[in-house]
CSV table of C-alpha atoms and ligand atoms in Angstrom, one decimal:
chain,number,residue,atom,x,y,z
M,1,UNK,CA,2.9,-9.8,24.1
M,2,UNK,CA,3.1,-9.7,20.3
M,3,UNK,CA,1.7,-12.3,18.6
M,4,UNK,CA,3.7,-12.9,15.6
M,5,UNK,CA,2.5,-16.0,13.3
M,6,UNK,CA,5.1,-18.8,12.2
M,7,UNK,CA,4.0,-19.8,9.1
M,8,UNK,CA,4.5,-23.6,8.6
M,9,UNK,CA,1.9,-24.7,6.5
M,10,UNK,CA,3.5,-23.2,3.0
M,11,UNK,CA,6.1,-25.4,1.9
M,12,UNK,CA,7.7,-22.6,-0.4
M,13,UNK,CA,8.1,-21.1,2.6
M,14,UNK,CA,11.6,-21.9,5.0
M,15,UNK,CA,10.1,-22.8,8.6
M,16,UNK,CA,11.4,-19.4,10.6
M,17,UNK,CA,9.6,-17.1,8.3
M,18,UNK,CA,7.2,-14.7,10.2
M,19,UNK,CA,4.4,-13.4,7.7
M,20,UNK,CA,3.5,-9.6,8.4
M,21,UNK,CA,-0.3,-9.5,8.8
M,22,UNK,CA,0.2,-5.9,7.0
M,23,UNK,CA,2.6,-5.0,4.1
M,24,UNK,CA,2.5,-1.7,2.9
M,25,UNK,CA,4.2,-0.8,-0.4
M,26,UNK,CA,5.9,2.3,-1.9
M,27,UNK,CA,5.5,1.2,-5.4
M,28,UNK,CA,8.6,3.1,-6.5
M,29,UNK,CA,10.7,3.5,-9.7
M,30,UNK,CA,8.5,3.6,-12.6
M,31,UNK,CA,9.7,6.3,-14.2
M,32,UNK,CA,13.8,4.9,-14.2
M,33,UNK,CA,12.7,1.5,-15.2
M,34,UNK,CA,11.4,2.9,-18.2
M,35,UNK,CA,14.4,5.5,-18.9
M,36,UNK,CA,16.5,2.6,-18.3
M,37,UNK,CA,14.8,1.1,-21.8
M,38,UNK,CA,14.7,4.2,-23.7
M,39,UNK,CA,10.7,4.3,-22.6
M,40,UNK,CA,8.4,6.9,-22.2
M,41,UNK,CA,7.3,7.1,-18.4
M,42,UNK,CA,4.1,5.9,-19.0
M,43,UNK,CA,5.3,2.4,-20.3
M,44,UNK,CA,7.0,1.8,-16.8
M,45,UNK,CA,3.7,2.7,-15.1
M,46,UNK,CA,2.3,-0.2,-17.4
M,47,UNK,CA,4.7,-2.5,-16.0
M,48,UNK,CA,4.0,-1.5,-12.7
M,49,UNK,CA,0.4,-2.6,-13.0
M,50,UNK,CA,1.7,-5.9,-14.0
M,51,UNK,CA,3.9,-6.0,-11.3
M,52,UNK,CA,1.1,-4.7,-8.9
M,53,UNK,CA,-1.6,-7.6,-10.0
M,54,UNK,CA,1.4,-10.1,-9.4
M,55,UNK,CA,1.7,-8.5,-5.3
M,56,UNK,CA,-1.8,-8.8,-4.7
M,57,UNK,CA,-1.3,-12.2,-5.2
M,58,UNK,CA,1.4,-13.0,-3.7
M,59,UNK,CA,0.9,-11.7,-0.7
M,60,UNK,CA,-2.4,-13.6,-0.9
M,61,UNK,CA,-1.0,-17.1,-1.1
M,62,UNK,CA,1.5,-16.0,1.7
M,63,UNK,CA,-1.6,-15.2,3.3
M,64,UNK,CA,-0.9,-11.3,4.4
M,65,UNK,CA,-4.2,-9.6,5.6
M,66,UNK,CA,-3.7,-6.7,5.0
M,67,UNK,CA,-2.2,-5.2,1.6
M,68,UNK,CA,-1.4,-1.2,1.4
M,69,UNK,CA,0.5,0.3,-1.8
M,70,UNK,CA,0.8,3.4,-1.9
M,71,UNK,CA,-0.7,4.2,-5.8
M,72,UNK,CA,-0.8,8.2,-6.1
M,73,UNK,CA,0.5,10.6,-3.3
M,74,UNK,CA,-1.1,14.1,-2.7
M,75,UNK,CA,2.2,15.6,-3.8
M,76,UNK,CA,2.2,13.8,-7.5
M,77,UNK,CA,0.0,16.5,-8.3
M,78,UNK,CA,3.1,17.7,-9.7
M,79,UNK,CA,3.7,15.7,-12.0
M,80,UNK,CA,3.1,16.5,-16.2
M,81,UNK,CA,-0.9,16.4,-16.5
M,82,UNK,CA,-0.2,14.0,-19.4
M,83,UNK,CA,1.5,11.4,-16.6
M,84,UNK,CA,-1.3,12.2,-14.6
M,85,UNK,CA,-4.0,11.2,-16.9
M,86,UNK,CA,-1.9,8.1,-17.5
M,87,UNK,CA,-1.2,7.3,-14.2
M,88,UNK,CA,-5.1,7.9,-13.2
M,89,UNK,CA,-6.5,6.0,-16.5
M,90,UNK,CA,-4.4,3.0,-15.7
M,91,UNK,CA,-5.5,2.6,-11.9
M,92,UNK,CA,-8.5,2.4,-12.4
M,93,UNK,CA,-8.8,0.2,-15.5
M,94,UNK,CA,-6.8,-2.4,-13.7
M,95,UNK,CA,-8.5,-2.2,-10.9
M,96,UNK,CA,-11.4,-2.6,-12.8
M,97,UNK,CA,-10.0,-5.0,-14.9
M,98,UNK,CA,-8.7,-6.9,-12.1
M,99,UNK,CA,-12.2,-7.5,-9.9
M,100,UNK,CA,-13.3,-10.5,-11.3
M,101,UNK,CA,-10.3,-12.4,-9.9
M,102,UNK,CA,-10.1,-10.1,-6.4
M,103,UNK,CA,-13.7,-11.9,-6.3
M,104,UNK,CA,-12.1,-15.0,-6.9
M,105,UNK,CA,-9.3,-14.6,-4.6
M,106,UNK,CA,-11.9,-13.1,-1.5
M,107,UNK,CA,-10.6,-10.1,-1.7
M,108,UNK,CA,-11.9,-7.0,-0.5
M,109,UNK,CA,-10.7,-3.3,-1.4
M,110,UNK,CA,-10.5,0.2,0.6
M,111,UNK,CA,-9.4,3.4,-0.6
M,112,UNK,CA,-6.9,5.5,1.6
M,113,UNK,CA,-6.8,9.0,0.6
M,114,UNK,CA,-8.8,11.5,-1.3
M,115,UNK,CA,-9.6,9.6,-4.2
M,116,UNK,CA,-12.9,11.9,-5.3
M,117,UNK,CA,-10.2,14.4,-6.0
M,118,UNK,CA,-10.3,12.2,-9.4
M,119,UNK,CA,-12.2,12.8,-12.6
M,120,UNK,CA,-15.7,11.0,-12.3
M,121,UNK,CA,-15.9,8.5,-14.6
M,122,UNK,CA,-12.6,7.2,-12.6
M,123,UNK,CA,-14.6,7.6,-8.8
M,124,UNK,CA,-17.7,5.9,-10.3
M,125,UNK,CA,-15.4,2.4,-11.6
M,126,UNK,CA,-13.3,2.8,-8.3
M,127,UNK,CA,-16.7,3.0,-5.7
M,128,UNK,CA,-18.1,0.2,-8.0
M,129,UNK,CA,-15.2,-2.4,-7.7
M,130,UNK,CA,-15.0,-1.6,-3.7
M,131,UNK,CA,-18.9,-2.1,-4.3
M,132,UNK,CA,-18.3,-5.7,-5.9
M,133,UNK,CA,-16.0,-6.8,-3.6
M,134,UNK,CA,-17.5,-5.1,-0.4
M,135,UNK,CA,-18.6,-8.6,1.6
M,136,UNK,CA,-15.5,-10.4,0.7
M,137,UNK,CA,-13.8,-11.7,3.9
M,138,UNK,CA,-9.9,-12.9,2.2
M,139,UNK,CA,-7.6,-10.6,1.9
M,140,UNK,CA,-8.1,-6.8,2.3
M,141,UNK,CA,-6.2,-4.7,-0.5
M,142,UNK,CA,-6.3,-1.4,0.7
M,143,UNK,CA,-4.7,1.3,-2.7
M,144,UNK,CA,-3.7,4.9,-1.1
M,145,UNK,CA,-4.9,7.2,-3.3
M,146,UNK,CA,-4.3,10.7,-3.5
M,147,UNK,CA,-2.8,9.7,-0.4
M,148,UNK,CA,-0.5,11.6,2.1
M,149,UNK,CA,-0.1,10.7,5.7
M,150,UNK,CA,-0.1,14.6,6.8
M,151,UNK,CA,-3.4,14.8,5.1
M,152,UNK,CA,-4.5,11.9,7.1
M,153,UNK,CA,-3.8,13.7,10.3
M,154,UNK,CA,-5.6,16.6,9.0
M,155,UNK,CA,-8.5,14.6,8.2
M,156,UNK,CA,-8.9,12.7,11.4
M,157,UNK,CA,-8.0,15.9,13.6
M,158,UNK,CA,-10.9,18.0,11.3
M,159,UNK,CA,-13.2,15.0,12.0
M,160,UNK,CA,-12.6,14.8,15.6
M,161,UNK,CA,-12.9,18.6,15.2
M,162,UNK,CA,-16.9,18.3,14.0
M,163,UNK,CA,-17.8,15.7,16.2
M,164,UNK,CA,-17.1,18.5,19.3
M,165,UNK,CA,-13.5,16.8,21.0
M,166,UNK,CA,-11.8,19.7,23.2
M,167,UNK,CA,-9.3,17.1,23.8
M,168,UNK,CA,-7.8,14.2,21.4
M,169,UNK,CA,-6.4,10.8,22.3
M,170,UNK,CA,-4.1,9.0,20.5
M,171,UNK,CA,-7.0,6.3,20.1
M,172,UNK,CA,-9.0,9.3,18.8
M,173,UNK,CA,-6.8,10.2,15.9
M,174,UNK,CA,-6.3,6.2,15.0
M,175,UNK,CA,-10.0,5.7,15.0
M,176,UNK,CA,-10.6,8.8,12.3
M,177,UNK,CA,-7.7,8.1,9.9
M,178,UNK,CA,-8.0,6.8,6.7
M,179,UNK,CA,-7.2,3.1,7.8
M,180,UNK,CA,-9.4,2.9,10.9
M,181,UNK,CA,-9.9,-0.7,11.2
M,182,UNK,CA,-7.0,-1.7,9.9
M,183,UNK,CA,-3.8,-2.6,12.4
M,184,UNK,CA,-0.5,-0.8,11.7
M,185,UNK,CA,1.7,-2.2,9.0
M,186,UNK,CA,4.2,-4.5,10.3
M,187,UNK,CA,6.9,-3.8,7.3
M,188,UNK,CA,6.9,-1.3,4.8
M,189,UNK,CA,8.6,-2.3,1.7
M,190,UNK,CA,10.3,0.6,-0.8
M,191,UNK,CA,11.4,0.1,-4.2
M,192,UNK,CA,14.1,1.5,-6.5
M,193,UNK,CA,16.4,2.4,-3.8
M,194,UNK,CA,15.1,5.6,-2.2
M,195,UNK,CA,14.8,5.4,1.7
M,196,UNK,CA,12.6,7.7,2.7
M,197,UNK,CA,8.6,7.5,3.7
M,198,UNK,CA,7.0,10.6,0.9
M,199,UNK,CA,4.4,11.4,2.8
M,200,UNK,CA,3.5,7.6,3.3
M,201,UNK,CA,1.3,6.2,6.7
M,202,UNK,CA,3.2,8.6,8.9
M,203,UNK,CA,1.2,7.8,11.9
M,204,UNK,CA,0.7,3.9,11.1
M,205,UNK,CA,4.2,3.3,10.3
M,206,UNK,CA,5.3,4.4,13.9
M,207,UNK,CA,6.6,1.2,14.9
M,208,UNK,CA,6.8,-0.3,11.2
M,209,UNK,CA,9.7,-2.0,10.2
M,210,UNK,CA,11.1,-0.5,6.9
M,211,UNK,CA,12.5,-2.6,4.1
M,212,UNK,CA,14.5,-0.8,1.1
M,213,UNK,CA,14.6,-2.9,-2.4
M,214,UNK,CA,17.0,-1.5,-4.8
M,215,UNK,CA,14.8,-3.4,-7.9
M,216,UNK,CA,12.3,-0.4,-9.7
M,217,UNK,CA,8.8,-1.6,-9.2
M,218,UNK,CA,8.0,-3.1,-12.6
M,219,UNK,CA,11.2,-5.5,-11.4
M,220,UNK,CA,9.5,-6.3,-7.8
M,221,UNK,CA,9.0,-9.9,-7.8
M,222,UNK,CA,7.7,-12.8,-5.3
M,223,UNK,CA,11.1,-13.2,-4.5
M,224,UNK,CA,11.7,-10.0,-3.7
M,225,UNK,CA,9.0,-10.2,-1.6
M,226,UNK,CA,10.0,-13.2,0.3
M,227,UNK,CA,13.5,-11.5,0.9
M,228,UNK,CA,11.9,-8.6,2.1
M,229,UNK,CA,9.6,-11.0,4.7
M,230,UNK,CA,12.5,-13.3,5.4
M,231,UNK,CA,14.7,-9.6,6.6
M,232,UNK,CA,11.3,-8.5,8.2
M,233,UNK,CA,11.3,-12.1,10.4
M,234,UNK,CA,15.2,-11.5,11.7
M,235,UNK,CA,14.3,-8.0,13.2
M,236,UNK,CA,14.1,-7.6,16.8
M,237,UNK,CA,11.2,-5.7,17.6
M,238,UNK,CA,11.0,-3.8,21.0
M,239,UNK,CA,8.5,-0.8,20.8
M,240,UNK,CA,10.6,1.1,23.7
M,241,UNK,CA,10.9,-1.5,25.7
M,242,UNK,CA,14.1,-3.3,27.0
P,1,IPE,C1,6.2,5.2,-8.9
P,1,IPE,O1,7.2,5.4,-9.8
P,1,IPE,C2,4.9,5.5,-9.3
P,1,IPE,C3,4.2,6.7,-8.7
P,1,IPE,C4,4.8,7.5,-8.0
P,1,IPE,C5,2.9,6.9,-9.0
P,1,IPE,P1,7.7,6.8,-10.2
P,1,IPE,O2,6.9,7.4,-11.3
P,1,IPE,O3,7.9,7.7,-9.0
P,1,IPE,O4,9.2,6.5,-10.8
P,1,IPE,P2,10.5,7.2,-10.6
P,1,IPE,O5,10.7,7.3,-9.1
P,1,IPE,O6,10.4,8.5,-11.2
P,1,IPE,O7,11.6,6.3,-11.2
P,2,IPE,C1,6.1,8.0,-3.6
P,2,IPE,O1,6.9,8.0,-4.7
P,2,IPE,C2,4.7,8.0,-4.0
P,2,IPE,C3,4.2,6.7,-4.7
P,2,IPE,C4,4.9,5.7,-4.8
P,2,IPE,C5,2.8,6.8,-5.1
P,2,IPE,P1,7.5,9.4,-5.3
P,2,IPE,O2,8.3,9.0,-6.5
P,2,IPE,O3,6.4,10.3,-5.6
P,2,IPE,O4,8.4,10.0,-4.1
P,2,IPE,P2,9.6,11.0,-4.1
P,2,IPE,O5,9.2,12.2,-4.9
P,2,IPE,O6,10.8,10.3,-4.8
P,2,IPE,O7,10.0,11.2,-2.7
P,3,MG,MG1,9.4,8.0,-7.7
């Protein structure tokens, strides 16, 4: 009934592995890495770009379709404006930064969330790297964003709302979320050892599979990665059935 792809073809790869078409990541633990080290915040958000850009590919030569990471939540809004700024300025410039190779790699990009929320000069780069990679047909990264999955609800239910619907499907509210188009995640992966969702793809992730790392983020590595896939490939899935 579910088709789940043995990958044989990667010889890095041990022959029961079962690649998720989706990963979704709660790029977690910034913040301790960098405390860890005596660092300012900020220099473990550097180190989680890096450790972002080295993802994207990986989960591109394992061939995932779908990439989500969860980037900026709509509760971070609490954070110091000074993180903020840092947080915002770094997305974007290596996102930006980071295009010419997406383009290399196929690789298309979606935003989930409200990302105009940002400063303009940020929305601007952001629309124009989705722009440059829009008829890429690899890969689809997809960065939440000023993201929160009860916002998502909201949005698809206000939608649904506008278009005149007395009466909403389940089909209704997947086909208005942020991620329409895109099948539910598979596995969610956490870092740094929290195991809870934050407001993450609370409607995609109803079936998901959840994965906690204890590594922070900056730490996340292709092994990791393949650890997380290879725990992902020994779950028995049933969806309520027997
Ligand atoms: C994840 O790391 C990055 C974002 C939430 C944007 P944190 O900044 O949450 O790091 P910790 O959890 O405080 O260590
Ligand atoms: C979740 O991490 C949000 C992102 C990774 C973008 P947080 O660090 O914000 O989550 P809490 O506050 O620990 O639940
Ligand atoms: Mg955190």
């Amino acid at each position: 009934m579910f088709k789940r792809k043995k990958i044989t073809a990667i010889s890095e790869l041990n022959n029961n592995l079962i690649v998720p078409k989706h990963i979704a990541i709660i790029m977690d633990g910034n913040g301790r890495w960098a405390k860890q080290r005596g660092l300012p915040r900020t220099a473990g958000h550097a180190a989680g770009g890096e450790s972002f850009i080295n993802t994207v590919d990986a989960c591109n030569s394992l061939r995932v379709k779908y990439l989500t990471v969860f980037a900026f939540s709509t509760e971070n809004w609490k954070r110091s404006e000074d993180e903020i700024k840092t947080l915002v300025e770094l997305m974007h410039k290596y996102i930006a930064n980071y295009v010419p190779k997406l383009m290399e790699l196929n690789i298309s990009l979606r935003l989930l969330g409200d990302y105009k929320a940002f400063d303009a000069v940020t929305v601007t780069s952001l629309e124009k790297s989705i722009d440059t990679l829009r008829n890429n047909t690899g890969m689809t990264l997809c960065i939440a964003l000023n993201y929160g999955g009860k916002a998502d609800i909201c949005y698809a239910v206000n939608n649904l709302i506008q278009s005149g619907k007395r009466v909403i499907t389940e089909k209704d509210i997947t086909e208005n979320l942020y991620t329409v188009g895109i099948p539910d995640p598979e596995l969610v992966i956490r870092t740094s050892g929290e195991e809870r969702l934050s407001n993450f793809l609370l409607w995609q992730t109803a079936y998901s599979e959840l994965y906690f790392s204890t590594v922070y983020w900056p730490d996340f590595d292709k092994k990791e990665l393949l650890t997380a896939i290879e725990s992902y490939s020994k779950r028995n899935r049933r969806f309520g059935g027997a």
